[in-house]
XYZ file of C-alpha atoms in Angstrom:
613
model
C -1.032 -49.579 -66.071
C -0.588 -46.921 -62.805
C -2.006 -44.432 -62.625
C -1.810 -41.039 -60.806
C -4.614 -38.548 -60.569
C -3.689 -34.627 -59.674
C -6.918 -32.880 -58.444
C -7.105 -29.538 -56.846
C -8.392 -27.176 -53.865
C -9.524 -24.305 -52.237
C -9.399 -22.161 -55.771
C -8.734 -22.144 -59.237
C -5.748 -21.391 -61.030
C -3.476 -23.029 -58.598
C -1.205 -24.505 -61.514
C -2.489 -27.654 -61.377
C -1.617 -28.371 -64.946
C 2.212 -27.637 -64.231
C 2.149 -30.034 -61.596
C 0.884 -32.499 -63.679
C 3.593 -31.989 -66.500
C 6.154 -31.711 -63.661
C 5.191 -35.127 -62.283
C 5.001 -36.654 -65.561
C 8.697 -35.390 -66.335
C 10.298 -36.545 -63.099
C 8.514 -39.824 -63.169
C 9.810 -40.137 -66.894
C 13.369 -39.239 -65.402
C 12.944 -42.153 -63.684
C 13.122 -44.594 -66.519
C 9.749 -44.569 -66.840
C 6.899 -44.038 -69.712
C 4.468 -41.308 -69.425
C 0.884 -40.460 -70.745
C -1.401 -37.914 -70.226
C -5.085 -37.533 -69.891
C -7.076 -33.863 -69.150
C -10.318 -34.056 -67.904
C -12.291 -30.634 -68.054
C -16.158 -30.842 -66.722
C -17.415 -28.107 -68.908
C -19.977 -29.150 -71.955
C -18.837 -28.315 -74.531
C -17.766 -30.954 -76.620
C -14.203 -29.524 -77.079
C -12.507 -26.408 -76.546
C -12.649 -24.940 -79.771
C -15.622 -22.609 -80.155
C -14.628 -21.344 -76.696
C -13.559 -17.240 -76.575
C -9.682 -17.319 -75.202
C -10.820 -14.143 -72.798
C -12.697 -16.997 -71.313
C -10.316 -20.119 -71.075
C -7.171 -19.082 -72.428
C -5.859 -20.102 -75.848
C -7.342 -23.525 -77.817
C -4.526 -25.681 -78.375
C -4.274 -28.048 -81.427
C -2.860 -31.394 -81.767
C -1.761 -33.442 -84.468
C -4.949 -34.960 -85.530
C -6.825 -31.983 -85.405
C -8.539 -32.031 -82.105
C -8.816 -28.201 -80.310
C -8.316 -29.022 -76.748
C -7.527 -27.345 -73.596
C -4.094 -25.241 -73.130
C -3.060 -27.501 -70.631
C -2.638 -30.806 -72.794
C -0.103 -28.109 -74.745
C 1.617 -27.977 -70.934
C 1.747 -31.735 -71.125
C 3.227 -32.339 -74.600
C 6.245 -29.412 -74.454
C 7.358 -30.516 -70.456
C 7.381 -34.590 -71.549
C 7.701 -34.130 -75.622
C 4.595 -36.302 -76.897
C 2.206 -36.102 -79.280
C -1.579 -36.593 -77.138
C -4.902 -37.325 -79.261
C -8.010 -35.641 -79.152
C -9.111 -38.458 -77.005
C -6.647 -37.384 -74.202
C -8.802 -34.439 -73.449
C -11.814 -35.390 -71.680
C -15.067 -33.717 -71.188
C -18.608 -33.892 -70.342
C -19.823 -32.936 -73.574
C -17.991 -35.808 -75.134
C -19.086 -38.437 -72.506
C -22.767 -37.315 -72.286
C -22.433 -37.432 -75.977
C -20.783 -40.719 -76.488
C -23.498 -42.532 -73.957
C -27.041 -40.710 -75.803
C -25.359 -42.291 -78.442
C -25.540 -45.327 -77.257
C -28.843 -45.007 -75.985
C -29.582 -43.571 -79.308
C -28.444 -47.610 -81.178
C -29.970 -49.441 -78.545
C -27.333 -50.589 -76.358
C -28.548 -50.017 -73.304
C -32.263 -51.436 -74.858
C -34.446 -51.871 -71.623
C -32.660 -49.785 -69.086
C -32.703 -46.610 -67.621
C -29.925 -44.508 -68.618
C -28.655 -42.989 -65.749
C -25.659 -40.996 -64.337
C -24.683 -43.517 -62.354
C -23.576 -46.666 -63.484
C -23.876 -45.412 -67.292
C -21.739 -42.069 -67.365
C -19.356 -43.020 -64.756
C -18.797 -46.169 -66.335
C -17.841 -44.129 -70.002
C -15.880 -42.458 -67.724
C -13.337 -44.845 -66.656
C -13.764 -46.880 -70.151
C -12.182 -44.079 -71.373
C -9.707 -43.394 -69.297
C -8.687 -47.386 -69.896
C -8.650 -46.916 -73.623
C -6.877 -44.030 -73.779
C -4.245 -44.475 -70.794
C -3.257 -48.059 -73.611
C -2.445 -45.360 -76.767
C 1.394 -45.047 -77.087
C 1.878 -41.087 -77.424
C 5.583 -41.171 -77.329
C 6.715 -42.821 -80.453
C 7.361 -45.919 -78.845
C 5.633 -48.895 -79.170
C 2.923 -50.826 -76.512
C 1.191 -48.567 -73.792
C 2.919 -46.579 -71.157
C 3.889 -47.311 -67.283
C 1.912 -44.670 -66.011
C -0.634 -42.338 -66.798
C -1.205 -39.109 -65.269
C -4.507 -37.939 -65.175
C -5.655 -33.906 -64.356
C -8.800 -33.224 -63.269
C -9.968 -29.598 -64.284
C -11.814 -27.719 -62.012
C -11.657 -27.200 -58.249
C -13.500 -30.190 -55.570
C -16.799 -29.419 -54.955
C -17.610 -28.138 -58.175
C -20.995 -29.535 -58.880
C -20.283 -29.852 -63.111
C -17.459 -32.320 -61.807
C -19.239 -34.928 -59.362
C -19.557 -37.461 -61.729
C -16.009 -37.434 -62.927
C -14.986 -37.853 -58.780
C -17.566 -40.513 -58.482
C -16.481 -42.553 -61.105
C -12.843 -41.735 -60.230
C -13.504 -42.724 -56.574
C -14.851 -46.222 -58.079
C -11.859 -46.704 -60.683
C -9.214 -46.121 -57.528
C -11.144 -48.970 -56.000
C -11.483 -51.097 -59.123
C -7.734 -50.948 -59.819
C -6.342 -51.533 -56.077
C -3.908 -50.620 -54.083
C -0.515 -50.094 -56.074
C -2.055 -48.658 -59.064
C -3.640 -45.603 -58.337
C -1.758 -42.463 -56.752
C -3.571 -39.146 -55.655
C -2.045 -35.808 -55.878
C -4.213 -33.451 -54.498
C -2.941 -29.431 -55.063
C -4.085 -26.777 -52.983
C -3.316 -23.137 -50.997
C -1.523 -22.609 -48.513
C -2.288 -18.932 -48.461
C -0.167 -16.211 -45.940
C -2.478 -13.514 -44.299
C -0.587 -10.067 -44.617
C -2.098 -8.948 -40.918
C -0.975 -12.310 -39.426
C 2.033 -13.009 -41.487
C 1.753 -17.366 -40.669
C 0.898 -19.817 -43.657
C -2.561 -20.883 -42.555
C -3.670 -24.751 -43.204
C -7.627 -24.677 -42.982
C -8.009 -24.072 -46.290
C -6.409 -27.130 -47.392
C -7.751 -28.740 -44.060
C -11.473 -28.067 -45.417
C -10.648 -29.088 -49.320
C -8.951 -32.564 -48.151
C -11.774 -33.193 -45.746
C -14.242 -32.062 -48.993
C -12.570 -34.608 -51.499
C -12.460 -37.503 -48.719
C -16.196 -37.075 -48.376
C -16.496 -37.815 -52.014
C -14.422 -41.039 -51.658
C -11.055 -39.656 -52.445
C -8.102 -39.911 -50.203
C -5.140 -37.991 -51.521
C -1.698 -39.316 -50.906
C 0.284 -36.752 -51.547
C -0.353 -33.339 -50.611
C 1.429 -30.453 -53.100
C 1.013 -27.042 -51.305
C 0.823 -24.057 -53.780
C 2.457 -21.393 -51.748
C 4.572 -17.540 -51.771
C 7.678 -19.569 -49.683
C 8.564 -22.603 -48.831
C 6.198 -24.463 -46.280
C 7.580 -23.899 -42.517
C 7.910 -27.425 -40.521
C 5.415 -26.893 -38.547
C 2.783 -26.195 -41.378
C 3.621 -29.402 -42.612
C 3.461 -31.342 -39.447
C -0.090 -29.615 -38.728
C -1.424 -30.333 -42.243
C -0.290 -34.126 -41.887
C -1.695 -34.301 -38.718
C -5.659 -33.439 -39.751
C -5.223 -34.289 -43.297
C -3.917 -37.575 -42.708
C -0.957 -37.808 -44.773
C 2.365 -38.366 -43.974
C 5.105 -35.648 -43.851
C 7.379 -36.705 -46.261
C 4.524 -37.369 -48.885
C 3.672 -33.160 -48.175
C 5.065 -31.183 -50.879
C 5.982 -27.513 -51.122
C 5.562 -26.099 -54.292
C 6.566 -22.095 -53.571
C 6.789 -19.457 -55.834
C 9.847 -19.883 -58.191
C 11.357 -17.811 -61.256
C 10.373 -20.048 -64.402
C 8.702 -22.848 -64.296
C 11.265 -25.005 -65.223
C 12.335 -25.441 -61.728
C 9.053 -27.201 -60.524
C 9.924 -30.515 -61.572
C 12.987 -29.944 -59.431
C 11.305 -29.172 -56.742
C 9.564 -32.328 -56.722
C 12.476 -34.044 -57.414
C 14.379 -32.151 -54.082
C 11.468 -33.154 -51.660
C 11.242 -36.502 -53.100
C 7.830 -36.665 -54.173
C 8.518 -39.004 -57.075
C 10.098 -41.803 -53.924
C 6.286 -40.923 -52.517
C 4.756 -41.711 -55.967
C 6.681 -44.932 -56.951
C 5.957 -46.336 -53.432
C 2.325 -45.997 -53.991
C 2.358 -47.192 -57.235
C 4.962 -50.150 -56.496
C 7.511 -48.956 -58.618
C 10.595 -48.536 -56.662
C 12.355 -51.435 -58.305
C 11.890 -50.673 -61.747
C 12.621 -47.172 -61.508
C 15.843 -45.200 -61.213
C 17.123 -42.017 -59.513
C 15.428 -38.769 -61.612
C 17.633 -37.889 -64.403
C 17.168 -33.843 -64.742
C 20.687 -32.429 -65.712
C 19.092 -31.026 -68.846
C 16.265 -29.391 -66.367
C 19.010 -28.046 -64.213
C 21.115 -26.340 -67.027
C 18.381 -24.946 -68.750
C 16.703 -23.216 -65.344
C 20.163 -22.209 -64.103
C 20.494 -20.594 -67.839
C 16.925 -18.754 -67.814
C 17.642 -17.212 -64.473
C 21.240 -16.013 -65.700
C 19.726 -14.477 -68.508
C 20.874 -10.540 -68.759
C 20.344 -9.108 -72.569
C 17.365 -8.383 -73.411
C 15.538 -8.964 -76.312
C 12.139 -7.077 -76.824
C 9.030 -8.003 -78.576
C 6.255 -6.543 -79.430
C 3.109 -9.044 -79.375
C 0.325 -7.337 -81.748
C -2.725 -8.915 -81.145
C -6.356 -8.397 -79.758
C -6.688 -10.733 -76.256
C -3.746 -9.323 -74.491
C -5.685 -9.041 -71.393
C -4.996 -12.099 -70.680
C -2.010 -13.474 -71.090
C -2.762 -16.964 -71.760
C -4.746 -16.729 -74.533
C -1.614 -16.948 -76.233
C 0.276 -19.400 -74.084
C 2.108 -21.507 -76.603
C 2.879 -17.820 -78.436
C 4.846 -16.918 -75.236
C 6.468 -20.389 -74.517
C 8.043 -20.684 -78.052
C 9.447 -17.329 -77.533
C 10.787 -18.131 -74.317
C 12.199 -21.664 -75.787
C 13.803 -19.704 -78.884
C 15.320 -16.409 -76.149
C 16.610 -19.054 -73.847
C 18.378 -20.512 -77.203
C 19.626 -17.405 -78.425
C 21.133 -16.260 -74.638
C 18.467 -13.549 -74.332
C 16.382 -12.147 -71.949
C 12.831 -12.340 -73.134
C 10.880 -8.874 -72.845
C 7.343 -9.294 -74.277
C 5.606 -5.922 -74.730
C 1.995 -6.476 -75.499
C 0.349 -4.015 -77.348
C -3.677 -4.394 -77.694
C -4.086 -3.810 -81.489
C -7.036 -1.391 -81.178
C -4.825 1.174 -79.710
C -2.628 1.669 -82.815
C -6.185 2.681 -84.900
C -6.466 6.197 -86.021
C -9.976 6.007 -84.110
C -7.988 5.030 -80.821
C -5.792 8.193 -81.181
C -8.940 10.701 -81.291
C -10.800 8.720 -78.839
C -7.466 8.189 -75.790
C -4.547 9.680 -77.214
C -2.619 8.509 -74.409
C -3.548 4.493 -75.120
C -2.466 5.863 -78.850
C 1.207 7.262 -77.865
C 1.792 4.264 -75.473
C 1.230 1.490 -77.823
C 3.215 3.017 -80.742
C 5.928 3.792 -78.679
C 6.038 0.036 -77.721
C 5.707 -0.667 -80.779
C 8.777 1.765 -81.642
C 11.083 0.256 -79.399
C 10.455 -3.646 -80.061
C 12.970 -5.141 -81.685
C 10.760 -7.684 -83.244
C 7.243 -7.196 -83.798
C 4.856 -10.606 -83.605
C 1.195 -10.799 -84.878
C -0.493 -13.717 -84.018
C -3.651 -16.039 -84.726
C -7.142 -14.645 -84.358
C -10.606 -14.286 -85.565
C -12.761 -10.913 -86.154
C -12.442 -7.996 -87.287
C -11.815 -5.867 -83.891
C -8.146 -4.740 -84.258
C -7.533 -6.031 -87.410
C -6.529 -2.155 -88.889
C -4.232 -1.943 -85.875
C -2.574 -5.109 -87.185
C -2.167 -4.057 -90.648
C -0.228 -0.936 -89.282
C 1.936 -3.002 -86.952
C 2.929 -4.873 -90.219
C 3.765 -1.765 -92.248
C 5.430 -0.484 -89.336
C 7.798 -3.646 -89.606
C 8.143 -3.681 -93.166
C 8.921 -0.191 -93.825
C 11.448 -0.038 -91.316
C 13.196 -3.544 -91.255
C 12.046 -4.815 -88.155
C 11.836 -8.529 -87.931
C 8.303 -9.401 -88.277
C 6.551 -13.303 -88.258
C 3.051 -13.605 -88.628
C 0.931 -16.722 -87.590
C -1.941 -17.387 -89.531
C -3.689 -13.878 -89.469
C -0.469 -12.766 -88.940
C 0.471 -13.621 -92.199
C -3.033 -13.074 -94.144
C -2.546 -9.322 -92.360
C 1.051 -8.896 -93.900
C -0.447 -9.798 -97.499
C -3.348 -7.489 -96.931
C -1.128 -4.778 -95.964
C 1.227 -5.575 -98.798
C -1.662 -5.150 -101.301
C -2.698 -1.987 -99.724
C 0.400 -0.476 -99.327
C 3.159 -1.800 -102.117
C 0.645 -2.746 -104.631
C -1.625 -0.267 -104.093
C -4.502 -2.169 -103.797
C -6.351 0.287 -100.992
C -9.651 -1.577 -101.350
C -7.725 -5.269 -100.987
C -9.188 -7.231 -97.843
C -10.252 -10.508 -96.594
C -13.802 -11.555 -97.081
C -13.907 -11.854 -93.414
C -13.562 -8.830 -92.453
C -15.292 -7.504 -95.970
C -17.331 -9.976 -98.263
C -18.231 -7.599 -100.756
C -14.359 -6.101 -101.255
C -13.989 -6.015 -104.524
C -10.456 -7.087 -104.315
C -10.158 -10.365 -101.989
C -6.680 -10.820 -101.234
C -8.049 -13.473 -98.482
C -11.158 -15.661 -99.074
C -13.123 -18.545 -97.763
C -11.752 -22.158 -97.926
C -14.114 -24.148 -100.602
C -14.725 -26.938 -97.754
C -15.463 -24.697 -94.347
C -18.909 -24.805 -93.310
C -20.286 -21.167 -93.017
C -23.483 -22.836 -91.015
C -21.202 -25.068 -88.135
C -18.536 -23.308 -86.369
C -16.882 -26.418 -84.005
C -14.513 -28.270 -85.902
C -15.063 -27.369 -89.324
C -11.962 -25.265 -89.938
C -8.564 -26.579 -91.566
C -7.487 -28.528 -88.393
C -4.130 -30.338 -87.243
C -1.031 -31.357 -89.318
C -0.580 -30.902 -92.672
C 2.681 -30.739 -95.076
C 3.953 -28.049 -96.611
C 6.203 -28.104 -99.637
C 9.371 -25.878 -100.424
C 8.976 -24.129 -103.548
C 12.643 -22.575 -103.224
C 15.498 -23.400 -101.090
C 16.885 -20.037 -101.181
C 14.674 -18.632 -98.024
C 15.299 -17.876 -94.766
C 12.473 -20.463 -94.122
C 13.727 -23.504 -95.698
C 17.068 -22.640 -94.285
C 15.732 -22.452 -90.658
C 14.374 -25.240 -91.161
C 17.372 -27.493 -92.239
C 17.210 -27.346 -96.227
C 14.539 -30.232 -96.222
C 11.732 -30.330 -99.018
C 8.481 -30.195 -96.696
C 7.796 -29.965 -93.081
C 4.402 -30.712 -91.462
C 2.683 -27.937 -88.624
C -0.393 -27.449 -86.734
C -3.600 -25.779 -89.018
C -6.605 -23.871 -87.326
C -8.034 -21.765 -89.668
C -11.453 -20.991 -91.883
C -9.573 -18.437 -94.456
C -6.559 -18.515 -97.003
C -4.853 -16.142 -99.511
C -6.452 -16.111 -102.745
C -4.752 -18.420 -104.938
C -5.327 -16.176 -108.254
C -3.838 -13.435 -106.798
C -0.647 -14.839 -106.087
C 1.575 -14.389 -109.149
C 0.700 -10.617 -109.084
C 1.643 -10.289 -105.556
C 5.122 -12.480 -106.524
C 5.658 -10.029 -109.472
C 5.165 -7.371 -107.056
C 8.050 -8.730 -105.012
C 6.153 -11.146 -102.098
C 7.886 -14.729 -102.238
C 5.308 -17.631 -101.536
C 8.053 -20.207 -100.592
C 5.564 -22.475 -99.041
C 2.536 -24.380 -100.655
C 0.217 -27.358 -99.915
C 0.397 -30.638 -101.728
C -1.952 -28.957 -104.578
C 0.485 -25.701 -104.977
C -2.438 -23.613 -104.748
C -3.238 -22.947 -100.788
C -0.298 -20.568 -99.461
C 1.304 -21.363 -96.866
C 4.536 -19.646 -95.997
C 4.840 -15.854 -97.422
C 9.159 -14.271 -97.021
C 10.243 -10.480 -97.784
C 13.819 -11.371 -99.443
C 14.651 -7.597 -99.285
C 13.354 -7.371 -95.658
C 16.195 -8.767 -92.657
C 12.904 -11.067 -91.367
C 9.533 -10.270 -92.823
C 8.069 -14.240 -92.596
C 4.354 -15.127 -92.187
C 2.828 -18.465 -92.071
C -0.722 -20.255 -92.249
C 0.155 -22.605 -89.922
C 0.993 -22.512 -85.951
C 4.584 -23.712 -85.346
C 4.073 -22.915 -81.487
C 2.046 -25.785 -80.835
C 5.339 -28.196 -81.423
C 7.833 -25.864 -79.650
C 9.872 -27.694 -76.912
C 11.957 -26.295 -74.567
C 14.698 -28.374 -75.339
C 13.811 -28.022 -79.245
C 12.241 -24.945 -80.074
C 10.341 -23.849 -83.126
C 12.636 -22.768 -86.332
C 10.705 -19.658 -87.054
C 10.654 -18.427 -83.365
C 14.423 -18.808 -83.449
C 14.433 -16.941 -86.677
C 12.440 -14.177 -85.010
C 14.732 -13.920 -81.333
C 17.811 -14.409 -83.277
C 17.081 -11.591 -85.863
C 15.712 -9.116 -83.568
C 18.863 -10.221 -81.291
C 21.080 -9.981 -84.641
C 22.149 -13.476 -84.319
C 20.282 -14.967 -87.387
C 23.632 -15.543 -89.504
C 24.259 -17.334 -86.690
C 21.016 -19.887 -87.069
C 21.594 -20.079 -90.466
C 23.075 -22.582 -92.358
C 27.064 -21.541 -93.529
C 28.467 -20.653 -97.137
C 29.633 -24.559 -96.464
C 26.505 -25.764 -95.663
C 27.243 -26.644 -91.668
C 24.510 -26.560 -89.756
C 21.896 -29.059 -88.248
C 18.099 -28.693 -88.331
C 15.026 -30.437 -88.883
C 11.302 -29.736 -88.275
C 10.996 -28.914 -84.855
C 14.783 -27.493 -83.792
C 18.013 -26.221 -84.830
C 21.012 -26.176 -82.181
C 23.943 -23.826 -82.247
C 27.240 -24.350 -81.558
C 29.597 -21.132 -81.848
C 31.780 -19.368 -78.632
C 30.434 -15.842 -77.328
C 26.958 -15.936 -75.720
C 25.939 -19.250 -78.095
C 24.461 -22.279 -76.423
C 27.727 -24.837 -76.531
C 26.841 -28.292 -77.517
C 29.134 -31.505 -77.038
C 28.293 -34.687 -79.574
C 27.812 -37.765 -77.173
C 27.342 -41.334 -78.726
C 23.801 -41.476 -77.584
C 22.281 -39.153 -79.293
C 21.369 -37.205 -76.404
C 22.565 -33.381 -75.958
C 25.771 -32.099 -73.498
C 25.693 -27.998 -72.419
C 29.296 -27.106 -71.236
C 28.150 -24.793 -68.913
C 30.816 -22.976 -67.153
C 29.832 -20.506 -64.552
C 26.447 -20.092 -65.479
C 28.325 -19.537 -69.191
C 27.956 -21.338 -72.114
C 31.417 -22.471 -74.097
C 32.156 -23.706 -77.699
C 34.609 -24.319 -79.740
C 34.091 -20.839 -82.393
C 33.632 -22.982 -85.273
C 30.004 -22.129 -85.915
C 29.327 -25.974 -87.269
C 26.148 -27.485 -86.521
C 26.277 -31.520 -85.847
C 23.594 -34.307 -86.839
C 24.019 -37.890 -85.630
C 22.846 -40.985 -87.656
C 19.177 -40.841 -85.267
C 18.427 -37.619 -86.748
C 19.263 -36.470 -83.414
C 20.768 -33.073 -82.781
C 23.959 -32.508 -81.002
């Protein structure tokens, strides 16, 4: 196993865990297998009782583990599935060794930070590095490790310490340092200045870390000079210095590393050069060439209650990104905080009041996403009457769609005191209520976590369509609260389709409008298995509706059309994304001119594989 270990510099926020993807992608164009490992210092034992204002959105894997955003980076840019154990943090390492201590394994000795918590350190990162998280079989080539946090943090000395001694332990040839910092430019001076990155290499070498490669975060690309100083104090050679400037999407990062040849840098180190090939990134290069080429836009409205910062909902914007670039639109996200559409907010700043319904107004799809609390939820429940009422394409996730049925109760059934019990536990009509199994005493890990199947009940949806016609798909849970089961055949009498159920045909899981153009809400998060090359069904459904494409994403009167879980492709002339069936399964754009070409057929194509094309 190699390994390669990205650490950062100077300040937070530098984009560290783009880098990481990035290198993980180009090394993977290179014939290569990839893993991942995310290592965050904090204590907390994961990231899932954590406020998003604080670290940004929790993402959620397969198995149910709530880790940081950045393992969500990691499994869209190189297509895996991780494990809970691929996220990394104190809390879990302190934890594992008292536990230790607890049985009596370390019976006579002094548990101490060093040798006993470094050494669960790099057991870990061993065990984990071995898990195949790629479908394949056996353990991948390399593994790319991100530390979180910036050198010299004082939470994340032990993780450098034991890091420091695992570089040793596995020699020369296996272990490759990235090290990320700033390369900031004064505005009186106008020069790209090198002592910060001078002071944070000279920091991290102190601690027993030399960094081989050096990837400078910067507004331009890095002068020659610049990079000739910075090899000359930080003691690493000039071709192994890597500018990583300010670009238009992120796409183009692992092409930058690819230009500057930091993955020759990276299989020298690591003694890989003849088992690798030349980067592979044609599908890279279309798809960043398309996103900047991008003119129509298509606008909408986000609805929630943490859209100060944008990354709370991360995976929220990247499957709307993956589904515009699809669809050949321009993606114009409007964020609207959902306490300013309240009657309260209109008395209180009239002005927040006018600007958020006239976003609102001119979306032409309106999103409502996950969240917990009652701030904003009335702001919500208009957003979703707004879109009902006046046949704007509308997809709630999670409390997205447990808003929609509250709103539905309110409002078409005429149920004004219906609620959930979270927001109300004494409403006498509980449209939404408590799972039997939460815990209402333990809030980390105790809701409805990580994949679970859905059934069908009816093939005639927009849902089931989207999503190829097949019986039952399996998404990403994280939630405490469902829709009342009793309630649901007077809310289907009342016209409110429940076309998607769990195993037991009594938790709710997928809600349609068949009057509406796109009213759909789900219980699950389809973000979290959004790729860029694949993205998620019901995000297409949304872009392509609020684009008016969605007869075009839907399956034919004869049936053609390709889909499964996690993408559909188009092939039609116009602004449609042009695909080309190739024997390997692998997907051709015939891009001409920045413009994508088909044949006009509309037919969607599925290879033996399952593979789209």
């Amino acid at each position: 196993m190699k390994y390669v270990l990205v650490t950062g510099g100077v300040v937070s926020g530098l984009g560290k865990g783009v880098t990481a993807s990035s290198i993980g992608v180009v090394l993977k164009a290179c014939g290569l297998r990839v893993t991942s490992i995310k290592i965050d210092p904090y204590l907390n034992t994961d990231a899932g009782t954590m406020s998003p204002f604080e670290h940004g959105e929790v993402f959620v894997l397969d198995d149910g583990g709530e880790v940081d955003l950045d393992l969500g980076n990691y499994e869209r840019f190189l297509d895996l599935k991780l494990t809970r154990d691929n996220n990394i943090t104190t809390g879990k390492i302190y934890q594992s060794v008292i536990n230790k201590e607890r049985k009596g394994d370390y019976l006579g000795k002094t548990v101490q930070v060093v040798p006993h918590i470094t050494d669960a350190i790099q057991e870990w990162i061993e065990r984990v590095a071995m898990i195949p998280v790629d479908g394949l079989e056996g353990p991948a080539d390399v593994c790319v490790i991100e530390l979180g946090g910036t050198i010299g943090d004082i939470e994340s000395m032990p993780f450098i310490e034991a890091l420091g001694q695992f570089s040793y332990r596995v020699g020369p040839g296996n272990f490759c340092l990235v090290h990320v910092s700033l390369v900031p430019v004064l505005n009186v001076v106008g020069e790209q200045k090198t002592k910060p990155t001078q002071h944070s290499v000279r920091g991290l070498r102190g601690l027993g870390l030399t960094p081989n490669i050096l990837a400078c975060r910067s507004a331009k690309v890095l002068d020659d000079n610049v990079k000739q100083k910075l090899s000359q104090f930080c003691h690493v050679p000039v071709a192994n210095i890597v500018a990583l400037h300010d670009v238009s999407n992120i796409w183009h990062i692992p092409l930058l590393l690819r230009d500057q040849k930091a993955h020759v840098a990276i299989l020298k180190t690591l003694d890989l050069q003849s088992v690798a090939r030349e980067p592979m990134l044609q599908e890279w290069t279309e798809r960043a060439q398309i996103f900047d080429t991008l003119e129509n836009p298509v606008r909408i409205a986000m609805v929630g209650k943490y859209t100060g910062l944008s990354d709370s909902y991360l995976s929220v914007l990247k499957a709307l990104l993956h589904a515009s670039v699809a669809c050949r639109r321009k993606l114009v996200v409007d964020w609207v905080a959902s306490t300013d559409l309240e009657e309260s907010t209109a008395i209180e700043a009239p002005e927040a009041y006018e600007k958020a319904w006239d976003l609102l107004r001119g979306a032409d799809g309106v999103l409502v996403p996950g969240g917990f609390g009652d701030r904003g939820v009335q702001g919500k429940i208009r957003a979703a009457k707004y879109a009902r009422e006046n046949n704007v394409p509308y997809l709630g996730i999670c409390l997205g769609m447990q808003i929609a049925v509250i709103e539905f109760a309110q409002s078409v059934m005429n149920l004004m005191e219906a609620n959930s019990t979270e927001f109300e536990p004494d409403t006498k009509t509980p449209c939404v209520i408590f799972m039997p199994e939460g815990s209402k005493t333990h809030m980390g890990a105790t809701m409805r976590l990580g994949s679970r199947r859905t059934y069908f009940t009816t093939a005639d949806c927009k849902s089931a369509k989207l999503y190829g016609n097949v019986n039952h798909v399996d998404e990403r849970h994280r939630h405490r609260y469902e829709v009342n089961p009793d309630m649901v055949p007077q809310f289907e009498r009342a016209g409110l389709q429940f076309v998607g159920r769990d195993e037991t045909g009594k938790r709710m899981e997928i809600i349609e409008l068949p009057s509406h153009p796109f009213f759909v809400g789900v219980q699950f998060h389809p973000e979290f298995k959004s790729r860029p090359a694949k993205p998620s069904v019901l995000f297409l459904g949304l872009v392509a509706a609020a684009s008016k494409q969605l007869d075009t994403v839907l399956p034919n009167a004869n049936g053609n059309h390709v889909a499964n879980n996690n993408h559909i492709t188009r092939q039609h002339s116009a602004n449609g994304c042009a695909m080309k069936p190739l024997q390997n399964g692998h997907v051709k754009k015939i891009i001409s001119n920045g413009v994508a070409n088909g044949n006009g057929n509309g037919k969607y194509y599925m290879n033996g594989n399952g593979v789209h094309n």
